[in-house]
Short mmCIF file of N, CA and C in Angstrom, two decimals:
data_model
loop_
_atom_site.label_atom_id
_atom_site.label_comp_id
_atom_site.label_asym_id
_atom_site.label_seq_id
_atom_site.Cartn_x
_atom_site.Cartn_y
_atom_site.Cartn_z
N UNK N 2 -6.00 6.76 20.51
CA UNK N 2 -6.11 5.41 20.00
C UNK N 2 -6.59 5.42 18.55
N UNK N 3 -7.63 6.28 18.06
CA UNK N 3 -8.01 6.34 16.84
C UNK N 3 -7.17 6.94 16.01
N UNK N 4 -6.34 7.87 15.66
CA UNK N 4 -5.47 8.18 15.91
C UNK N 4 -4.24 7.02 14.75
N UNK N 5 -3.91 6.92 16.11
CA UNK N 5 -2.89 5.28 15.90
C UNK N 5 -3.60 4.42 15.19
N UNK N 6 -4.51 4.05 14.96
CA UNK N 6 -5.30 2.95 13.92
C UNK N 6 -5.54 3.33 12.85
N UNK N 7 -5.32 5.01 12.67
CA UNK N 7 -5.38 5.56 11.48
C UNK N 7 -4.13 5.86 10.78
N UNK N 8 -3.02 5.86 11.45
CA UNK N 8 -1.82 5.50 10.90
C UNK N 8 -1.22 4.05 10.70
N UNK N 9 -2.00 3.39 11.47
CA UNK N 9 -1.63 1.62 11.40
C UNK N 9 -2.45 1.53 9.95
N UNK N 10 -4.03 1.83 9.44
CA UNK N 10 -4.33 1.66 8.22
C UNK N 10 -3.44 2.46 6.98
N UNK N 11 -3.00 3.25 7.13
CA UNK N 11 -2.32 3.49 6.30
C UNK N 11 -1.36 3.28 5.85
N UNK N 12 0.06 2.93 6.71
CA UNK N 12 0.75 1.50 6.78
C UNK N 12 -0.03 0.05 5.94
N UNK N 13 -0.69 -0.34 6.04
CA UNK N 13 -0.95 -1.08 5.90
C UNK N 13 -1.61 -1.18 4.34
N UNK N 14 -2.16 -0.18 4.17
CA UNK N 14 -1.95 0.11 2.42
C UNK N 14 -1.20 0.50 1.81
N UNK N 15 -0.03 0.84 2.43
CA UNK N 15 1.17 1.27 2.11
C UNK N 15 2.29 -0.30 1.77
N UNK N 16 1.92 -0.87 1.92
CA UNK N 16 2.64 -2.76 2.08
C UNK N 16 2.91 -2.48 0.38
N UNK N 17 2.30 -2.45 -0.54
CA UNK N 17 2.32 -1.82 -1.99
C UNK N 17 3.68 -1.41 -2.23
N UNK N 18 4.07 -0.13 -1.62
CA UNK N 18 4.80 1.08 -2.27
C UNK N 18 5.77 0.49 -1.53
N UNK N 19 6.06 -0.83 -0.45
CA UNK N 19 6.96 -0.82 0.49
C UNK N 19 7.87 -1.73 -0.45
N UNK N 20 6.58 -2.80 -1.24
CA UNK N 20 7.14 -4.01 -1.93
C UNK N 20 8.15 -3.27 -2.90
N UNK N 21 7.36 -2.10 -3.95
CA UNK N 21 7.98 -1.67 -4.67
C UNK N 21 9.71 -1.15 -4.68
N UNK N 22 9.74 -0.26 -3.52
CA UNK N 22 10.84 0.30 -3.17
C UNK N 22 12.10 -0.74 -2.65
N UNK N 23 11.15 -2.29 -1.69
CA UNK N 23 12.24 -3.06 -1.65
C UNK N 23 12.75 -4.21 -2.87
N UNK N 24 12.02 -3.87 -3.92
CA UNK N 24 12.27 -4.60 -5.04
C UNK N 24 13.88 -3.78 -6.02
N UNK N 25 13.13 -2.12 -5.64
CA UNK N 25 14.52 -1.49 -6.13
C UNK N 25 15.81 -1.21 -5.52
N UNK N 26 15.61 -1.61 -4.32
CA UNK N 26 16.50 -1.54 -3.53
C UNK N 26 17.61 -2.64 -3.62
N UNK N 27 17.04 -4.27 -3.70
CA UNK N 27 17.35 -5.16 -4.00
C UNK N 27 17.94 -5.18 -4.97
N UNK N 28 18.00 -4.62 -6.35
CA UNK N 28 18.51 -4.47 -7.82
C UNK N 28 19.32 -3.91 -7.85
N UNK N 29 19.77 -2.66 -6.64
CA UNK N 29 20.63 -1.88 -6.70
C UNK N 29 21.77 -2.54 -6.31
N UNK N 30 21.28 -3.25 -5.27
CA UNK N 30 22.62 -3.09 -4.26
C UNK N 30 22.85 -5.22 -5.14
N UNK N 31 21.97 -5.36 -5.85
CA UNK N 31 22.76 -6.53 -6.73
C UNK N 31 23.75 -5.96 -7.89
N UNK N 32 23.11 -5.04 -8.22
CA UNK N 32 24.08 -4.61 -9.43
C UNK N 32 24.99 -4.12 -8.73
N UNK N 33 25.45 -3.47 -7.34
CA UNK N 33 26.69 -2.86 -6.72
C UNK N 33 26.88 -3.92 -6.59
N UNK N 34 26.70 -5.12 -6.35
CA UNK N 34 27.85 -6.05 -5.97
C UNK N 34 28.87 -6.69 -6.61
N UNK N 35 30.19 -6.57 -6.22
CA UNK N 35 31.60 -7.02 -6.87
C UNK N 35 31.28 -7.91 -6.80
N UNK N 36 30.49 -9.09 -6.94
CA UNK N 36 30.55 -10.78 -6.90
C UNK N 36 30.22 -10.67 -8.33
N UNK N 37 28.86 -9.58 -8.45
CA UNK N 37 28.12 -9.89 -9.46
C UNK N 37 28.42 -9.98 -10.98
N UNK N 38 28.67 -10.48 -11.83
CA UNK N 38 29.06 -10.92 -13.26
C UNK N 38 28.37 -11.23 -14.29
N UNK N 39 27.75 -9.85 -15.14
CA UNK N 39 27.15 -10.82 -16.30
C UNK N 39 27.66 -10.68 -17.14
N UNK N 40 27.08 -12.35 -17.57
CA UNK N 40 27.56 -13.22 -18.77
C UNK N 40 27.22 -12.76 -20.38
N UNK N 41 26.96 -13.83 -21.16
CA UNK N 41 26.13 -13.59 -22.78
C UNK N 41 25.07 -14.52 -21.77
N UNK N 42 25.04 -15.44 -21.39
CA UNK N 42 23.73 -16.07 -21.14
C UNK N 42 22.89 -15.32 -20.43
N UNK N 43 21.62 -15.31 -20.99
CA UNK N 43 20.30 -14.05 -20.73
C UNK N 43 19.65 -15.26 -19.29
N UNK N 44 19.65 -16.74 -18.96
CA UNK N 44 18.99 -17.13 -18.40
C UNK N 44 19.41 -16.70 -16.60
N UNK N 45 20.65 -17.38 -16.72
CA UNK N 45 21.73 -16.67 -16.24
C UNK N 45 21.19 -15.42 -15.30
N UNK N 46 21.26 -14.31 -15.79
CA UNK N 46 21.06 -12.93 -15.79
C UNK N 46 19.34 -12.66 -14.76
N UNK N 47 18.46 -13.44 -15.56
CA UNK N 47 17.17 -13.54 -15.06
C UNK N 47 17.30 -14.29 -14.66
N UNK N 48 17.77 -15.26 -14.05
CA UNK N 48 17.96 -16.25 -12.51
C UNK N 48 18.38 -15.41 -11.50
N UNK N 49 19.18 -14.61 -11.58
CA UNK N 49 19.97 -13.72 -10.44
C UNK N 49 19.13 -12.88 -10.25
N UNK N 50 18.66 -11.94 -11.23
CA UNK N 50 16.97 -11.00 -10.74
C UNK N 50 16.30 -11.74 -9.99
N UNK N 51 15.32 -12.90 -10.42
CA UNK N 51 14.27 -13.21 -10.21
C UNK N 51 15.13 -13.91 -8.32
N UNK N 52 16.31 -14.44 -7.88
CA UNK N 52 16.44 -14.31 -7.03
C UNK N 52 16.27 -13.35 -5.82
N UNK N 53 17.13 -12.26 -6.72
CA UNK N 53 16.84 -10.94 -5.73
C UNK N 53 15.66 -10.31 -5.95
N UNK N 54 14.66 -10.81 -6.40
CA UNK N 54 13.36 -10.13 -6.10
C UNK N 54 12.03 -11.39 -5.36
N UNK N 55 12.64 -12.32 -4.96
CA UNK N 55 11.72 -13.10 -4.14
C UNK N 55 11.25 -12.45 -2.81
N UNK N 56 12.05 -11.73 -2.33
CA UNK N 56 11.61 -11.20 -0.75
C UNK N 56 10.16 -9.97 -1.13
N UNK N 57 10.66 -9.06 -1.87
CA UNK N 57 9.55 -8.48 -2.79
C UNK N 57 8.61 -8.82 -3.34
N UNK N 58 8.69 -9.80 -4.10
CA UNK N 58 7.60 -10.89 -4.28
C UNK N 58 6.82 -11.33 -3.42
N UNK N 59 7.34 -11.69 -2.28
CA UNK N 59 6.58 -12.35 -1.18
C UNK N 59 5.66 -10.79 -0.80
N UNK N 60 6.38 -9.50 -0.16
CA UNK N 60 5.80 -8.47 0.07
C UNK N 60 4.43 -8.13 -0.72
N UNK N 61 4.92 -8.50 -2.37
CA UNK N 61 3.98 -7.89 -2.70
C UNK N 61 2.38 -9.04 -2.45
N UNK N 62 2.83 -9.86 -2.94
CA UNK N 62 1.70 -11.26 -2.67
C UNK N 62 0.72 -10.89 -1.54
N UNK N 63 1.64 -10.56 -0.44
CA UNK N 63 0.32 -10.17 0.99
C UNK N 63 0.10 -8.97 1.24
N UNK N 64 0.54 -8.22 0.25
CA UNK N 64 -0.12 -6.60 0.00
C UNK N 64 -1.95 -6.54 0.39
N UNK N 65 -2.65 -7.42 -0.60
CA UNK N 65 -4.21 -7.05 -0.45
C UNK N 65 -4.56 -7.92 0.69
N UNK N 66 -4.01 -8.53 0.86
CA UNK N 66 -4.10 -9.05 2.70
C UNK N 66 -3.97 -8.20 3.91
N UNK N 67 -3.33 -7.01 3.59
CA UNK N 67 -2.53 -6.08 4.75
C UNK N 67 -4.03 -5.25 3.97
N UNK N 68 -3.58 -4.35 2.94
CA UNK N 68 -5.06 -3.74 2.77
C UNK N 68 -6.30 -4.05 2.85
N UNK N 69 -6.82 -5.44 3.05
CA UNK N 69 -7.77 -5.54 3.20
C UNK N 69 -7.95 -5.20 5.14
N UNK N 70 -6.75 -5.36 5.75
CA UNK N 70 -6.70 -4.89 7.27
C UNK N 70 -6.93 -3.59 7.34
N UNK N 71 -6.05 -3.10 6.72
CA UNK N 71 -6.74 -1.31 6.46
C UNK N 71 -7.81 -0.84 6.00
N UNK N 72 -8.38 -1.20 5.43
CA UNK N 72 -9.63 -1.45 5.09
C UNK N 72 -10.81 -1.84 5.89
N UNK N 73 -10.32 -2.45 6.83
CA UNK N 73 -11.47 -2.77 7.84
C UNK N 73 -11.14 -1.91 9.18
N UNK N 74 -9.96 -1.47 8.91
CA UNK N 74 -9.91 -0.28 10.32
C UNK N 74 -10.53 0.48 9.74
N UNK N 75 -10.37 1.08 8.50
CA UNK N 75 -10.88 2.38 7.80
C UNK N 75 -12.43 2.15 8.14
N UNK N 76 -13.19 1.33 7.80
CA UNK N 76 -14.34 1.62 8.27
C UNK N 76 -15.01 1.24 9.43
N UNK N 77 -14.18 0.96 10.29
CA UNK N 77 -14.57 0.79 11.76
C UNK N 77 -13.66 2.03 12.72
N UNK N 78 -13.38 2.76 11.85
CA UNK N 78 -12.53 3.77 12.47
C UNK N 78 -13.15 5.45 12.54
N UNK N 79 -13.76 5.62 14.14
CA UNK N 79 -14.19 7.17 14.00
C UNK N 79 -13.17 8.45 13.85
N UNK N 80 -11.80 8.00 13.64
CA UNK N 80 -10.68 9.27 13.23
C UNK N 80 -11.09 9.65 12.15
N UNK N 81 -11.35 11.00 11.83
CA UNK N 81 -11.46 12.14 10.68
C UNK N 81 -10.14 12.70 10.80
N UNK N 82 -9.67 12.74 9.81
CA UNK N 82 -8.51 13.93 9.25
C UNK N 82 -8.44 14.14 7.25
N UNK N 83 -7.89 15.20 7.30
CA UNK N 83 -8.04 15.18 5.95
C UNK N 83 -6.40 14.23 5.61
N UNK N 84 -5.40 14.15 6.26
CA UNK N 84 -4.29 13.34 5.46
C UNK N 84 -4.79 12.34 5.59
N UNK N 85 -5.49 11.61 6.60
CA UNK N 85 -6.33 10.30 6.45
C UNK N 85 -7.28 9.95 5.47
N UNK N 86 -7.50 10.98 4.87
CA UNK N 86 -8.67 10.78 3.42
C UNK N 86 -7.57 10.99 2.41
N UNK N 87 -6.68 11.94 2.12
CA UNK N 87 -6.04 11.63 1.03
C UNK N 87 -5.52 10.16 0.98
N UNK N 88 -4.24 9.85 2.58
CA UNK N 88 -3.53 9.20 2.05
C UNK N 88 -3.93 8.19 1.97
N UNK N 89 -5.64 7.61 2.10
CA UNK N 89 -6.14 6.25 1.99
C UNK N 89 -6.40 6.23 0.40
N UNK N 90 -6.68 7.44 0.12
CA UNK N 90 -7.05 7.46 -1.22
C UNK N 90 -6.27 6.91 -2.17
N UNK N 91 -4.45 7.54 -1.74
CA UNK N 91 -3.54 7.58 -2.59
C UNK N 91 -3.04 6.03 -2.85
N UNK N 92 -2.87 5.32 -1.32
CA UNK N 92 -2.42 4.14 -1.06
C UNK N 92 -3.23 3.24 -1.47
N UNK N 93 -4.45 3.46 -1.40
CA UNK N 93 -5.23 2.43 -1.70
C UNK N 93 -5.49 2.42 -3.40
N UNK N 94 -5.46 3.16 -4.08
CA UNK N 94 -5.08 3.36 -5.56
C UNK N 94 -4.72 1.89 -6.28
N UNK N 95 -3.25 1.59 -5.83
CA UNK N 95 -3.08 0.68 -6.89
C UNK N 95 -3.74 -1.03 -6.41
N UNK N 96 -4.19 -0.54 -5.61
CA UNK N 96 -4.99 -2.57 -5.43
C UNK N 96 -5.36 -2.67 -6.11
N UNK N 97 -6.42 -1.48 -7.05
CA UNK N 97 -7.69 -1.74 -8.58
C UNK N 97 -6.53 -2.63 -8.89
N UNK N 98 -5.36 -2.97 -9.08
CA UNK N 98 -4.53 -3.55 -10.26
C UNK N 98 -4.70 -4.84 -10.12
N UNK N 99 -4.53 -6.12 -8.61
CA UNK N 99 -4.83 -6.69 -7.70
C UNK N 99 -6.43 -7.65 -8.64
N UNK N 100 -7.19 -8.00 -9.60
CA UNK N 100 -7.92 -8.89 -9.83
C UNK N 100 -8.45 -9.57 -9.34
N UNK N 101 -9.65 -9.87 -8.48
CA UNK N 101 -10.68 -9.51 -8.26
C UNK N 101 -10.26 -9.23 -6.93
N UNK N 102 -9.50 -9.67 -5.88
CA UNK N 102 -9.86 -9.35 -4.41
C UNK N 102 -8.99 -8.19 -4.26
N UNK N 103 -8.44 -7.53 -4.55
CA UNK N 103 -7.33 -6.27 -4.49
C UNK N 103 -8.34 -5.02 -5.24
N UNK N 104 -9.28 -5.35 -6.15
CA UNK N 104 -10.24 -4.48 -7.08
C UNK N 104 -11.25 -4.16 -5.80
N UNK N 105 -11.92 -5.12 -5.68
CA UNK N 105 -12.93 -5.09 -4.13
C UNK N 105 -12.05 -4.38 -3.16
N UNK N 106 -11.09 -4.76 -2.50
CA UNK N 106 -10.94 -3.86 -1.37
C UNK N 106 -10.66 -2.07 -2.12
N UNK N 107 -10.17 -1.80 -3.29
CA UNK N 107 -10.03 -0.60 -3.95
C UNK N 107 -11.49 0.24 -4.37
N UNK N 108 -12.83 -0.98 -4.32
CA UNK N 108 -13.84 -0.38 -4.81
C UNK N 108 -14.71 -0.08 -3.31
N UNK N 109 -14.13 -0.76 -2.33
CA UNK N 109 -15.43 -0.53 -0.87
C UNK N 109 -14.31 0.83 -0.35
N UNK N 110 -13.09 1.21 -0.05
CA UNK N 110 -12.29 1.92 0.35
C UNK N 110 -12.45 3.08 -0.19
N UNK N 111 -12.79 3.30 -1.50
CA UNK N 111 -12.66 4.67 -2.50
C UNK N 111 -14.05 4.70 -2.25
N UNK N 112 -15.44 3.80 -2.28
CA UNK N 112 -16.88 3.95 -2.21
C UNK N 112 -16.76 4.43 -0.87
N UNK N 113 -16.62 4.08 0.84
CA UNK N 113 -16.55 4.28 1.59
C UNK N 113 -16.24 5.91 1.61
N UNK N 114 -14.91 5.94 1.06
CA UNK N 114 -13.94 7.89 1.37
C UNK N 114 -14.72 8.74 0.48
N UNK N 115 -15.30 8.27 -0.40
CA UNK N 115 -16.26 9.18 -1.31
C UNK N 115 -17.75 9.52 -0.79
N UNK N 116 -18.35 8.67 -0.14
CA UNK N 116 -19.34 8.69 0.24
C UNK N 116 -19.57 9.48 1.84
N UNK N 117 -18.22 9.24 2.53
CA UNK N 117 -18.04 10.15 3.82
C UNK N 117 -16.73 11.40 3.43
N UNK N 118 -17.16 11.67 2.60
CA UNK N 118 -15.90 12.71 2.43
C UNK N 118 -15.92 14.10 2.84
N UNK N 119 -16.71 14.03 3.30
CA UNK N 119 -17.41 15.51 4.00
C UNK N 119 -17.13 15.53 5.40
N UNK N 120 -17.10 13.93 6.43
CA UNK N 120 -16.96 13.94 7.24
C UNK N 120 -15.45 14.29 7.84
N UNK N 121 -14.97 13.68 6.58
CA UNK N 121 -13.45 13.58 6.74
C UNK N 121 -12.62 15.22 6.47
N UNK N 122 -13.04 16.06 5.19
CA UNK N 122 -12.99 17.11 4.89
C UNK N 122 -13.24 18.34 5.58
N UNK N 123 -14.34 18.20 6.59
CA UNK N 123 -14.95 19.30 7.40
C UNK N 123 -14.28 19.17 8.51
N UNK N 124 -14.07 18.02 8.83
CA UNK N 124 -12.99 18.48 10.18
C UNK N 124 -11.83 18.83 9.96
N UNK N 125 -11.49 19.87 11.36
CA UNK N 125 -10.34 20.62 11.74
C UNK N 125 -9.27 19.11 12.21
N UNK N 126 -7.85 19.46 11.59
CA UNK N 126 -7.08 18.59 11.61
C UNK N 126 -6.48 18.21 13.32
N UNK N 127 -7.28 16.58 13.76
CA UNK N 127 -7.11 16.49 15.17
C UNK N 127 -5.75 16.25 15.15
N UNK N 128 -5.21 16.37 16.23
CA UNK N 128 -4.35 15.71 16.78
C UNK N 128 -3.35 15.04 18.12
#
């Protein structure tokens, strides 16, 4: 069970890298599309982006909402592993960007893994 809550938090700081990737994904497969046509008009052009990046948008918006869930498994969570200390580390990284409530969950998450990092480090990888 701990375990699984330690891959559900990480998921869940992962909502970030998910927005990102479906933002490029979206661009791609707009620019593959035979419908698609640009003009000289630049507004045009950035109407059709800013369309295909609303679903992304939305993703990213409830990013520090999902991390702040990971975040509260993370410290209600007795699983030690060391990929569980990196990859909270890694994922949880870009919330600092996030102003003021995305900074907070980046400053209790990194204070938290720094401060038990021994616990997390010294154990043999469960599984």
């Amino acid at each position: 069970m701990n375990k699984n809550l330690a891959v559900l938090s990480t998921v869940l700081f992962g909502v970030f890298v998910i927005a990102i990737v479906v933002g490029i994904v979206e661009l791609i497969f707009m620019a593959l599309d035979p419908n698609f046509t640009v003009g000289n008009d630049p507004k045009v052009l950035a109407g059709a982006i800013s369309q295909e990046l609303i679903s992304a948008a939305i993703i990213l918006i409830i990013s520090p909402f999902t991390a702040c869930m990971g975040a509260v498994i993370l410290l209600f969570n007795r699983f030690r592993a060391r990929w569980y200390f990196y990859w909270s580390l890694i994922l949880s990284l870009p919330y600092a960007l996030f102003f003021p409530f995305g900074t907070g969950i980046f400053a209790i998450t990194w204070g938290y893994l720094i401060y038990h990092r021994k616990t997390f480090l010294n154990q043999a990888d469960p599984t």
